[in-house]
PDB file of N, CA and C in Angstrom:
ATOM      1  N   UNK C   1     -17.555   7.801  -1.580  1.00 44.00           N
ATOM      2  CA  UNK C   1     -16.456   7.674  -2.510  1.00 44.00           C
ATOM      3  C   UNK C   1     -15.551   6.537  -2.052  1.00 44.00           C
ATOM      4  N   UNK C   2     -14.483   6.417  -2.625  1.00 50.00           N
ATOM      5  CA  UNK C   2     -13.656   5.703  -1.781  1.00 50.00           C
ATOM      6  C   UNK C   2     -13.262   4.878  -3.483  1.00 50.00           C
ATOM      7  N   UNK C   3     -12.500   3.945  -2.778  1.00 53.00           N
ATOM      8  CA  UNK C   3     -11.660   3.194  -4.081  1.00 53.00           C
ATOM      9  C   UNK C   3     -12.406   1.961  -4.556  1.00 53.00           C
ATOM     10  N   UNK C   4     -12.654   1.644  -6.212  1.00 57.00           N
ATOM     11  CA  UNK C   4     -13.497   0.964  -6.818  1.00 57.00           C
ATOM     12  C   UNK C   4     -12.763  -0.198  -6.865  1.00 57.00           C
ATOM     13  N   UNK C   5     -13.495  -1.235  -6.881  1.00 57.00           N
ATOM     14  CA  UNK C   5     -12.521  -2.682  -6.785  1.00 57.00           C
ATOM     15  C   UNK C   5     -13.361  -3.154  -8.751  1.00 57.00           C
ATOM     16  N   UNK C   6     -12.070  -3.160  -9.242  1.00 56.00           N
ATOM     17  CA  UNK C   6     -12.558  -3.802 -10.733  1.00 56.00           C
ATOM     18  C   UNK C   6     -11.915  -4.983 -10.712  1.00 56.00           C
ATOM     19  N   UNK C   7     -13.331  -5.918 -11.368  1.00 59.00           N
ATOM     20  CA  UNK C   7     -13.178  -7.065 -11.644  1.00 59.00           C
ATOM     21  C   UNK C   7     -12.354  -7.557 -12.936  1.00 59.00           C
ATOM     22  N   UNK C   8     -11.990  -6.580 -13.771  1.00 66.00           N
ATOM     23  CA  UNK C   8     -11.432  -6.853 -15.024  1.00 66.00           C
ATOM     24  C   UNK C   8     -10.024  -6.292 -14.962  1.00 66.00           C
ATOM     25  N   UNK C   9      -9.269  -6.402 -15.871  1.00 81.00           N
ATOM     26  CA  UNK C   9      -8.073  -6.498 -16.493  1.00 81.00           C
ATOM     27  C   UNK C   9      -8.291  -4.891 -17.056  1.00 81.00           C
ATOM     28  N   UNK C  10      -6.860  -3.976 -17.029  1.00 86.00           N
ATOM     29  CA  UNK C  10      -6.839  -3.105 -17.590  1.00 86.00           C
ATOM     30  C   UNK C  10      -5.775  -2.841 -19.164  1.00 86.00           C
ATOM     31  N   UNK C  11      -6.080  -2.205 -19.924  1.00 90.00           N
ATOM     32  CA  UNK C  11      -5.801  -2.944 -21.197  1.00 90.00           C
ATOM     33  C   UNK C  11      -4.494  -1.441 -20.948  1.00 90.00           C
ATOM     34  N   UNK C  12      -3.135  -1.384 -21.166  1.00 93.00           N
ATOM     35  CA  UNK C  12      -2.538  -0.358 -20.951  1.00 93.00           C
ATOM     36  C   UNK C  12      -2.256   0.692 -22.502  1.00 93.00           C
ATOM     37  N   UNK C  13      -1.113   1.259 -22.414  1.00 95.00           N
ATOM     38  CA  UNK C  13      -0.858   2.379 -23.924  1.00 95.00           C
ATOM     39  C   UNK C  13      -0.557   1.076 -24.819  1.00 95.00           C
ATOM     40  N   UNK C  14       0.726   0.615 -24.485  1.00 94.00           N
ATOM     41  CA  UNK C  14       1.238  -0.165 -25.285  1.00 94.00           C
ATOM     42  C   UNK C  14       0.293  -1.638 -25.582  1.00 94.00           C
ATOM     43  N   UNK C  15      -0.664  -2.112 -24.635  1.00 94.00           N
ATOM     44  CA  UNK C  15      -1.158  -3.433 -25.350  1.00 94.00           C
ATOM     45  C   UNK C  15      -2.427  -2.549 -26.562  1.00 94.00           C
ATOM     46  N   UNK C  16      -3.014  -0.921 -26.278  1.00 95.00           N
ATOM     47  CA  UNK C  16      -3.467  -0.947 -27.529  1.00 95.00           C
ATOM     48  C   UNK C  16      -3.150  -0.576 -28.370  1.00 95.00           C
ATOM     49  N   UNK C  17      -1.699  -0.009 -28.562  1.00 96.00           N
ATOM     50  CA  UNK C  17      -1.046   0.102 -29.772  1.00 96.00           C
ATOM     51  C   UNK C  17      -0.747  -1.396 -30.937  1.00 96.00           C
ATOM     52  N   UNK C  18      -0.606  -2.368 -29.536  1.00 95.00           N
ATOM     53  CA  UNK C  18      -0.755  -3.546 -30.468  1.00 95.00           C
ATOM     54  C   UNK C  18      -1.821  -4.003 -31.172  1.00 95.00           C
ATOM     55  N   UNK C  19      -2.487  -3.188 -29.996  1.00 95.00           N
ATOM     56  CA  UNK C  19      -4.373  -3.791 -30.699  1.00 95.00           C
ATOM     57  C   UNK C  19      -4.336  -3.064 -32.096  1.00 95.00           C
ATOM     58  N   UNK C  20      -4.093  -1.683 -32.366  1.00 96.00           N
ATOM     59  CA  UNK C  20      -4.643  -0.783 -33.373  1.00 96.00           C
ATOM     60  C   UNK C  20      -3.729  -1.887 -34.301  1.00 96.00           C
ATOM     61  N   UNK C  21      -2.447  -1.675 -33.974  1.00 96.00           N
ATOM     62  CA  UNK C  21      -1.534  -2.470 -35.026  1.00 96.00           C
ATOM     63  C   UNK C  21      -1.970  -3.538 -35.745  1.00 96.00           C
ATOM     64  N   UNK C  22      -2.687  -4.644 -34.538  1.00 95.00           N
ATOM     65  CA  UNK C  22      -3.476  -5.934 -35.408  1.00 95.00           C
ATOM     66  C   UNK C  22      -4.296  -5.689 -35.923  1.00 95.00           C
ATOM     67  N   UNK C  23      -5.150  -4.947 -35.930  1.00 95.00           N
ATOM     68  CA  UNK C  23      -6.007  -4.587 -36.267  1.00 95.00           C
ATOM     69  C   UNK C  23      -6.469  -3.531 -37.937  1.00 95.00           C
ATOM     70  N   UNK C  24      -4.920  -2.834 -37.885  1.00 95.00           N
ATOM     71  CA  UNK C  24      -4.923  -1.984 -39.073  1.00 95.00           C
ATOM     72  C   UNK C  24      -3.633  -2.171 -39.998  1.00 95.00           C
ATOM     73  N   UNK C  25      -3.525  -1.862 -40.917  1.00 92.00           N
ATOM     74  CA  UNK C  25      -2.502  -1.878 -41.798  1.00 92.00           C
ATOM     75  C   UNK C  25      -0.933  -1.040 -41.473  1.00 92.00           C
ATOM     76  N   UNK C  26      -1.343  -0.712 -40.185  1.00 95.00           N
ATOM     77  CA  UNK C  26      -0.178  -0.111 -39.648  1.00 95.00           C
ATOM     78  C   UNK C  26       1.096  -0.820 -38.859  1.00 95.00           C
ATOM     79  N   UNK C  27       1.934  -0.243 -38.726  1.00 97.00           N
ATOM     80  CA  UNK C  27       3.292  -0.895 -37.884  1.00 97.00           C
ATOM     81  C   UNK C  27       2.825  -0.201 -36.567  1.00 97.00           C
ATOM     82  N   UNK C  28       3.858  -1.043 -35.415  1.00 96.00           N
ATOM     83  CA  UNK C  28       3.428  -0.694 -34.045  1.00 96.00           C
ATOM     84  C   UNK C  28       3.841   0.939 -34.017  1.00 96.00           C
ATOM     85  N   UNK C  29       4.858   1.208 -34.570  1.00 97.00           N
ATOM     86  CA  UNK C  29       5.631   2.628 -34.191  1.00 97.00           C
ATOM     87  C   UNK C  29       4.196   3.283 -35.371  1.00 97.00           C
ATOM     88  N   UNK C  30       3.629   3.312 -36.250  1.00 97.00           N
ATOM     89  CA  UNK C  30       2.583   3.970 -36.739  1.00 97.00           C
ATOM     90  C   UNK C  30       1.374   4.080 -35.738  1.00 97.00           C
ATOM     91  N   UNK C  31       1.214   2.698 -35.756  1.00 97.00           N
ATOM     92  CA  UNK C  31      -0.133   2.469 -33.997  1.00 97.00           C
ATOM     93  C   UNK C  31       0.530   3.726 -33.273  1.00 97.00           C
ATOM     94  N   UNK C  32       1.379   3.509 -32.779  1.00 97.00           N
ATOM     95  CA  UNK C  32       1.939   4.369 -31.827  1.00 97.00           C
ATOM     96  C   UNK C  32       1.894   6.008 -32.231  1.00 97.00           C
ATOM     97  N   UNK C  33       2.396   5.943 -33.448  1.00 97.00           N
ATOM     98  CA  UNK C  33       1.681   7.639 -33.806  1.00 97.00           C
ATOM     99  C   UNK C  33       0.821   8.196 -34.070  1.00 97.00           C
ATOM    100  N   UNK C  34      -0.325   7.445 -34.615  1.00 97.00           N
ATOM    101  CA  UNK C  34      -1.540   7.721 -34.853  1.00 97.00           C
ATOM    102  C   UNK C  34      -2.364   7.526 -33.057  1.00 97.00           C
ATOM    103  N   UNK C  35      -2.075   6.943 -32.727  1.00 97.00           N
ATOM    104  CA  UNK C  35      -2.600   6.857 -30.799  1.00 97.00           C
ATOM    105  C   UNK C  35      -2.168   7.803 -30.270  1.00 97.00           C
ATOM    106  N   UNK C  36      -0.869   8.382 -30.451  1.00 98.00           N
ATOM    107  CA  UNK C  36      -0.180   9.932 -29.847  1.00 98.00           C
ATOM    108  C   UNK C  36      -0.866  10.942 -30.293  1.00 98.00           C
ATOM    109  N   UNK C  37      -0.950  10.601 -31.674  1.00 97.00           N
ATOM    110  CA  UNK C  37      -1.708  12.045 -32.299  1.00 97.00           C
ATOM    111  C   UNK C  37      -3.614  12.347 -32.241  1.00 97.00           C
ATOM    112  N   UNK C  38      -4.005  11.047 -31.551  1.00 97.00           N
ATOM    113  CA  UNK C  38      -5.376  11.392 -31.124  1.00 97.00           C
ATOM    114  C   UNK C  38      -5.638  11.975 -29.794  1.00 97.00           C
ATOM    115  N   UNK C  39      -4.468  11.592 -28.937  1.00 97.00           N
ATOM    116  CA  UNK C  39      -4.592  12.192 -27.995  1.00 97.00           C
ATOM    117  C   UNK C  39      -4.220  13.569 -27.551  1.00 97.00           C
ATOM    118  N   UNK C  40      -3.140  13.362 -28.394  1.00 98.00           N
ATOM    119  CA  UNK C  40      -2.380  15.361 -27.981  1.00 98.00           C
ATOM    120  C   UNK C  40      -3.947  16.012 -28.791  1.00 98.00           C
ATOM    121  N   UNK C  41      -4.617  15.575 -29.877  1.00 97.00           N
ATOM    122  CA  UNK C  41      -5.842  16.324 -30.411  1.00 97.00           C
ATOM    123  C   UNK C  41      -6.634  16.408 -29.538  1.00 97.00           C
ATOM    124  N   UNK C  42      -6.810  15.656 -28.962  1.00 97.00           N
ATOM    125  CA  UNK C  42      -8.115  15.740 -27.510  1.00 97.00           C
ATOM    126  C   UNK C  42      -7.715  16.435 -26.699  1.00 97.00           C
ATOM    127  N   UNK C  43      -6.272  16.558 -26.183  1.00 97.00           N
ATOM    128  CA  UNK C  43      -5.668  17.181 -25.209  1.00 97.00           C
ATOM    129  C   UNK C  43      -5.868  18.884 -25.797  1.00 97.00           C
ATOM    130  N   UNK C  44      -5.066  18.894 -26.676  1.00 97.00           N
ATOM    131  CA  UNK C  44      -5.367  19.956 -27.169  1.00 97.00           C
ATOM    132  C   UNK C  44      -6.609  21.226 -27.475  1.00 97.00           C
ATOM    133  N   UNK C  45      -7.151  20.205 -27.588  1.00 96.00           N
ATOM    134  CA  UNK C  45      -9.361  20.916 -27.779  1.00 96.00           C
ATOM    135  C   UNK C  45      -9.559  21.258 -26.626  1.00 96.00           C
ATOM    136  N   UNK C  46      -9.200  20.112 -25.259  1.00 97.00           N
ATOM    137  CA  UNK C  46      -9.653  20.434 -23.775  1.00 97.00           C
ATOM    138  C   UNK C  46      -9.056  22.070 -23.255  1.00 97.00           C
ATOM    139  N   UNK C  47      -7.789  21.826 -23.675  1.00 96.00           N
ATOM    140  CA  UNK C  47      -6.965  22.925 -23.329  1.00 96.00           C
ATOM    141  C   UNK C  47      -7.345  24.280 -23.664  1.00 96.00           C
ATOM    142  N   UNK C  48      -8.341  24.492 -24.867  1.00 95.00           N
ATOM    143  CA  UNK C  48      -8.857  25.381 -25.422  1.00 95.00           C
ATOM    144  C   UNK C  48     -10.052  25.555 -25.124  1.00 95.00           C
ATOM    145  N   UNK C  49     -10.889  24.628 -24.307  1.00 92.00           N
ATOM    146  CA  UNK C  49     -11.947  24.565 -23.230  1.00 92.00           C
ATOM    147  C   UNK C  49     -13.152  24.576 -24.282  1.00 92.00           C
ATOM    148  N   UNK C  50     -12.552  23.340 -25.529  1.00 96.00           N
ATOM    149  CA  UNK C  50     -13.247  23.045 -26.521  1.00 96.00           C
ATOM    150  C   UNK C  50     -13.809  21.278 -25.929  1.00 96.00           C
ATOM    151  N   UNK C  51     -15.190  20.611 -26.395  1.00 97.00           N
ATOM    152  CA  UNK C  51     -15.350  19.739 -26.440  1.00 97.00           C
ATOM    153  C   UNK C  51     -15.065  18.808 -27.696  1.00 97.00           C
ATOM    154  N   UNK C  52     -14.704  17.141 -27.553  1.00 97.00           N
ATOM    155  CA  UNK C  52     -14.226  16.557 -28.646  1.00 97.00           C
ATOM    156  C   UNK C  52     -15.353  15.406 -29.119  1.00 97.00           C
ATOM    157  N   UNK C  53     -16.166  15.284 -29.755  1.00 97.00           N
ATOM    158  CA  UNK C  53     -17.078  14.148 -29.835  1.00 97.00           C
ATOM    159  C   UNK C  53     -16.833  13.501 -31.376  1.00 97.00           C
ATOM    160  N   UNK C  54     -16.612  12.155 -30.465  1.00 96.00           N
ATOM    161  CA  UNK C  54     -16.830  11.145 -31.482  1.00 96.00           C
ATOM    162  C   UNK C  54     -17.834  10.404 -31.869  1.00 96.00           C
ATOM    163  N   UNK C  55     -18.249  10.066 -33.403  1.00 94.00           N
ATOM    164  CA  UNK C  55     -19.680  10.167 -33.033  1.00 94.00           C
ATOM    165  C   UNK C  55     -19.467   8.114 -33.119  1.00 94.00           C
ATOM    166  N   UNK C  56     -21.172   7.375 -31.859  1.00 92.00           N
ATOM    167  CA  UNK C  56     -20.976   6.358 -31.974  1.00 92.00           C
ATOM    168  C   UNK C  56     -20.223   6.052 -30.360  1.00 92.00           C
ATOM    169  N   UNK C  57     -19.169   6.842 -30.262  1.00 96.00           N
ATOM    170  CA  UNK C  57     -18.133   6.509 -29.246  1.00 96.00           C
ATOM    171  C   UNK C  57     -18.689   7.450 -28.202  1.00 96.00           C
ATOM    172  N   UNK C  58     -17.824   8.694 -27.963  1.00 97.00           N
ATOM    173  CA  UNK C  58     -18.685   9.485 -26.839  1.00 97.00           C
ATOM    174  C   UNK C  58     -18.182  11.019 -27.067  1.00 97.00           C
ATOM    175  N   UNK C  59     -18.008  11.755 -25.735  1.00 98.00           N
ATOM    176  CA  UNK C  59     -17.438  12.759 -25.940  1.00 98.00           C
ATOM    177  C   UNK C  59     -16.937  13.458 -24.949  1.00 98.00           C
ATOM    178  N   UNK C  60     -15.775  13.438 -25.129  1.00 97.00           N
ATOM    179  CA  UNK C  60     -14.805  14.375 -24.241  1.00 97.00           C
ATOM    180  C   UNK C  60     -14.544  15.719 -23.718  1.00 97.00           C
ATOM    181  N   UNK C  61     -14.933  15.971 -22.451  1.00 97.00           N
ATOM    182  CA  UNK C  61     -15.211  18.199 -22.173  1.00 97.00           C
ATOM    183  C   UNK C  61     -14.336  18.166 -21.306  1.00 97.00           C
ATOM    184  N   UNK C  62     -14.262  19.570 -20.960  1.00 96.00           N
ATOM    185  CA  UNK C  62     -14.002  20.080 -19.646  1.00 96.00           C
ATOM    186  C   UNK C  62     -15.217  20.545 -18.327  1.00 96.00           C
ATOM    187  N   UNK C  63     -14.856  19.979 -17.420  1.00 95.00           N
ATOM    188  CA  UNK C  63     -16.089  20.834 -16.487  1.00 95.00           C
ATOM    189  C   UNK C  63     -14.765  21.447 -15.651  1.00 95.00           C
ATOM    190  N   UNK C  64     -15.914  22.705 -14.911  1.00 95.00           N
ATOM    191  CA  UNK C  64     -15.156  22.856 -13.552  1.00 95.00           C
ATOM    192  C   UNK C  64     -15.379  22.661 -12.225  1.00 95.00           C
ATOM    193  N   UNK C  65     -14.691  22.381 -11.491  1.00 94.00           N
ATOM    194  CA  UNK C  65     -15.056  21.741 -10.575  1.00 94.00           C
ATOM    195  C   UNK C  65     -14.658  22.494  -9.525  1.00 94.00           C
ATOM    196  N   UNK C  66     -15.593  23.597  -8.813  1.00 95.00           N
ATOM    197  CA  UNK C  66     -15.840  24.863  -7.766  1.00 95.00           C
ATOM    198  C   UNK C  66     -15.036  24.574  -6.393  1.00 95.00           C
ATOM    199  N   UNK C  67     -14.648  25.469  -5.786  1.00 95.00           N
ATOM    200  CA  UNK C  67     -13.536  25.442  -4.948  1.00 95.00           C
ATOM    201  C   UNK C  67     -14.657  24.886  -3.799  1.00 95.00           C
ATOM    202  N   UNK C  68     -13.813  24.250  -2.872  1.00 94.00           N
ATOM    203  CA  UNK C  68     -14.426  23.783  -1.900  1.00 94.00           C
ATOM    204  C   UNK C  68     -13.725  23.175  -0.705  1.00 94.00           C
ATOM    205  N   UNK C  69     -13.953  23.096   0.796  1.00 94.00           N
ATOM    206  CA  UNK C  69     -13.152  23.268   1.858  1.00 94.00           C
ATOM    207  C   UNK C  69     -13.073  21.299   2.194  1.00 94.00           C
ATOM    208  N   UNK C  70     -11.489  21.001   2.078  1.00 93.00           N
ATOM    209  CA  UNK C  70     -11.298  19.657   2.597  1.00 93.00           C
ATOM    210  C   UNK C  70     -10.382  19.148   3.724  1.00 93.00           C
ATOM    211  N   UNK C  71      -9.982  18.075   4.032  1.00 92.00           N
ATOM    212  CA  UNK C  71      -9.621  17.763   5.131  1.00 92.00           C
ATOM    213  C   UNK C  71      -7.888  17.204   4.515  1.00 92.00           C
ATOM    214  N   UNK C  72      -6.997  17.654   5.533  1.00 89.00           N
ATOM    215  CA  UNK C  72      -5.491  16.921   5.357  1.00 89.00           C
ATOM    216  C   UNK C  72      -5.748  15.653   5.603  1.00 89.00           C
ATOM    217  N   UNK C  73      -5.948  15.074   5.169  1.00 89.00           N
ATOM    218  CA  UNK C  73      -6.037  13.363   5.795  1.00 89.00           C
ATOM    219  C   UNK C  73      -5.152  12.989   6.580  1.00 89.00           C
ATOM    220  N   UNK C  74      -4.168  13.767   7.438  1.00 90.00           N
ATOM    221  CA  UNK C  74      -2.484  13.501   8.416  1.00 90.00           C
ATOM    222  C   UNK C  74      -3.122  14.194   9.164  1.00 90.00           C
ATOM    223  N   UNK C  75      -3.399  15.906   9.371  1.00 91.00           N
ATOM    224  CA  UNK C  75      -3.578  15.781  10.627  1.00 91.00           C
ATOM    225  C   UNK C  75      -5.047  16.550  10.989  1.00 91.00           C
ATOM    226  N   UNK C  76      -5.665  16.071  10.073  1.00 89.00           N
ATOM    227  CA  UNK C  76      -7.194  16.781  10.239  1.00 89.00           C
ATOM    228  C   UNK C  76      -7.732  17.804   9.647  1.00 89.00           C
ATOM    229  N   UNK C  77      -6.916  18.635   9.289  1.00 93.00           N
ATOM    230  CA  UNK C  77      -6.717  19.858   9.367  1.00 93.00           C
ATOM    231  C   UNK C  77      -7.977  20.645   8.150  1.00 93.00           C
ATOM    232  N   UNK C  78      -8.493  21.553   8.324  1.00 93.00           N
ATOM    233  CA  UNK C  78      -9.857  22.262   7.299  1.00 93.00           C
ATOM    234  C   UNK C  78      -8.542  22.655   6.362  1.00 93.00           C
ATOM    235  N   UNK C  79      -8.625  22.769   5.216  1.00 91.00           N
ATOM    236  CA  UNK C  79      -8.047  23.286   3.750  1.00 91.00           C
ATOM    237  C   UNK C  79      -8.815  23.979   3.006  1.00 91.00           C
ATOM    238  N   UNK C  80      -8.621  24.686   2.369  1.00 93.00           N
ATOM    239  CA  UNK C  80      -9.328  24.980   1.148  1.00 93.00           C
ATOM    240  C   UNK C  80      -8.660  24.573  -0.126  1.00 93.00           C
ATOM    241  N   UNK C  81      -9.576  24.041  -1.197  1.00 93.00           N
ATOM    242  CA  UNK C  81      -9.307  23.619  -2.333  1.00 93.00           C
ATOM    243  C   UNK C  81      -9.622  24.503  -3.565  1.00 93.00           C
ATOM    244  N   UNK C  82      -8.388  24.932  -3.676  1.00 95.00           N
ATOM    245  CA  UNK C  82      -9.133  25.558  -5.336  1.00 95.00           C
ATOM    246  C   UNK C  82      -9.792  24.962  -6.596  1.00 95.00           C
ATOM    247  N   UNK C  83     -10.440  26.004  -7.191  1.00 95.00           N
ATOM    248  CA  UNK C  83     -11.639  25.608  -8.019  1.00 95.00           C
ATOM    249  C   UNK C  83     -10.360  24.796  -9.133  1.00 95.00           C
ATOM    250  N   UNK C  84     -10.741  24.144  -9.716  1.00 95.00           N
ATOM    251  CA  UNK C  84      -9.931  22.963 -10.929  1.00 95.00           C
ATOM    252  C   UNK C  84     -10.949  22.826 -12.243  1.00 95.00           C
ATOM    253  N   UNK C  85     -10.451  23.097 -13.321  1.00 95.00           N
ATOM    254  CA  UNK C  85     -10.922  22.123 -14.870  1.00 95.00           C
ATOM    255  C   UNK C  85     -10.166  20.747 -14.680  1.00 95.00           C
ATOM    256  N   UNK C  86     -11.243  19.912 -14.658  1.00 95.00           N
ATOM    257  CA  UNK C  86     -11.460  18.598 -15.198  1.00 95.00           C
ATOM    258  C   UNK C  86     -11.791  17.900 -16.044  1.00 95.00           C
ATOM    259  N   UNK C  87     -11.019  16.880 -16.542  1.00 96.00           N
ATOM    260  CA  UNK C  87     -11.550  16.358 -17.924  1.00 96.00           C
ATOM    261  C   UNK C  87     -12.921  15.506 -17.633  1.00 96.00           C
ATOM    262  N   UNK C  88     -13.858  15.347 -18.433  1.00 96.00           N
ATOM    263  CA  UNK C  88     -15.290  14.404 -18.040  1.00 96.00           C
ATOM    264  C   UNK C  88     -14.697  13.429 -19.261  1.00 96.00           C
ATOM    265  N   UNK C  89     -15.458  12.441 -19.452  1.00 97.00           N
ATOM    266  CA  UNK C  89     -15.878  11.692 -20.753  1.00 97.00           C
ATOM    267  C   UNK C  89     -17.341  11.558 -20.311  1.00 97.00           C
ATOM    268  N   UNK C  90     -18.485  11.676 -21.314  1.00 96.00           N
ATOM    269  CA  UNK C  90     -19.581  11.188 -20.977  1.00 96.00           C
ATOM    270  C   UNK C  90     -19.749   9.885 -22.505  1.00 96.00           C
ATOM    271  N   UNK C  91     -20.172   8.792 -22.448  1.00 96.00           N
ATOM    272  CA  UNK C  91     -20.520   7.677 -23.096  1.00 96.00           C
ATOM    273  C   UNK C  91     -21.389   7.964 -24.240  1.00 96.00           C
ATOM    274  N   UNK C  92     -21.181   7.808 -25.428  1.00 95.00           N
ATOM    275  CA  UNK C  92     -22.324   7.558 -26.661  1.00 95.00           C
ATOM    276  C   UNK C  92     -23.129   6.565 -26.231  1.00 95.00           C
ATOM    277  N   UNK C  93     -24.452   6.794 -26.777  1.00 94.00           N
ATOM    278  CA  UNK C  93     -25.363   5.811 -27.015  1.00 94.00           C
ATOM    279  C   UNK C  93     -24.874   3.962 -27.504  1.00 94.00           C
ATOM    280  N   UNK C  94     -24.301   4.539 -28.348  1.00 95.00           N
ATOM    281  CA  UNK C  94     -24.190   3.335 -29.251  1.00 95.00           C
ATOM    282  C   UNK C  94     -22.930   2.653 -28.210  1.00 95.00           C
ATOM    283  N   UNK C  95     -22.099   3.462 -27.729  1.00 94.00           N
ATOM    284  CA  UNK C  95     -20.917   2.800 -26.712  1.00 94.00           C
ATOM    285  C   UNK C  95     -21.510   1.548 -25.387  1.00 94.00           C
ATOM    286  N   UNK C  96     -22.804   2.562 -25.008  1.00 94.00           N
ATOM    287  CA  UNK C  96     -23.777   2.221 -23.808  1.00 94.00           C
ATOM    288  C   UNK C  96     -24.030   1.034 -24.036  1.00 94.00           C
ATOM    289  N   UNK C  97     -24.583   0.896 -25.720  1.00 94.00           N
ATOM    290  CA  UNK C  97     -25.439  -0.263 -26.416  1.00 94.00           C
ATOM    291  C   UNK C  97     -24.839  -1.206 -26.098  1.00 94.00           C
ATOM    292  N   UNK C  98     -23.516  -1.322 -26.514  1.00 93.00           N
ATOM    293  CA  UNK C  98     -22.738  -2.259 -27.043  1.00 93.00           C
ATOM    294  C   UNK C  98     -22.141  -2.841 -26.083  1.00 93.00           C
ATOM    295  N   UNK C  99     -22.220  -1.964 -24.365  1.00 90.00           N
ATOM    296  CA  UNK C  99     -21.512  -2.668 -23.449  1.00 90.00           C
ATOM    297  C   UNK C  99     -22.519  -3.681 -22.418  1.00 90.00           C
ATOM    298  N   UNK C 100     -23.743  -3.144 -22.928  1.00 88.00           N
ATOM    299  CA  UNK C 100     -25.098  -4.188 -22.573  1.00 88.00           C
ATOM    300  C   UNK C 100     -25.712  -5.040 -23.141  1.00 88.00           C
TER     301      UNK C 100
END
């Protein structure tokens, strides 16, 4: 594991609200609500330990991820970690396609 070094630029909330904005017939504060309201929907489905698939794009679950014994990184020390739901995304086909 350890930390990924990306070669690219990360696109943040607000540069794709501008994107949706250029992109659609909407104002930024609309971008901006229609981008809020896809996400509290996704958020929302997860929370209900529902999956969200878009089709084309991909699809969004929950896994869980089983308790398991780790280290304090300060002073060594054995821990135990409780079991956690995690959000996954796994990739559409057509997403895969399009980035190759």
């Amino acid at each position: 594991h350890g930390r990924r070094n990306y070669t690219c630029d990360v696109m943040n909330k607000s540069e794709l609200i501008e994107h949706i904005a250029d992109r659609s017939a909407l104002s930024k504060a609309g971008a901006a609500r229609a981008l809020n309201s896809i996400v509290d929907a996704i958020t929302q489905n997860l929370k209900k330990g529902d999956s969200v698939a878009i089709s084309g794009f991909g699809t969004f679950a929950v896994r869980k991820r089983a308790a398991r014994i780790g280290r304090n990184p300060k002073t060594g020390e054995s821990a135990t970690i409780k079991s956690a739901k995690v959000p996954h995304f796994r990739a559409g086909k057509i997403l895969k396609e399009n980035l190759n």
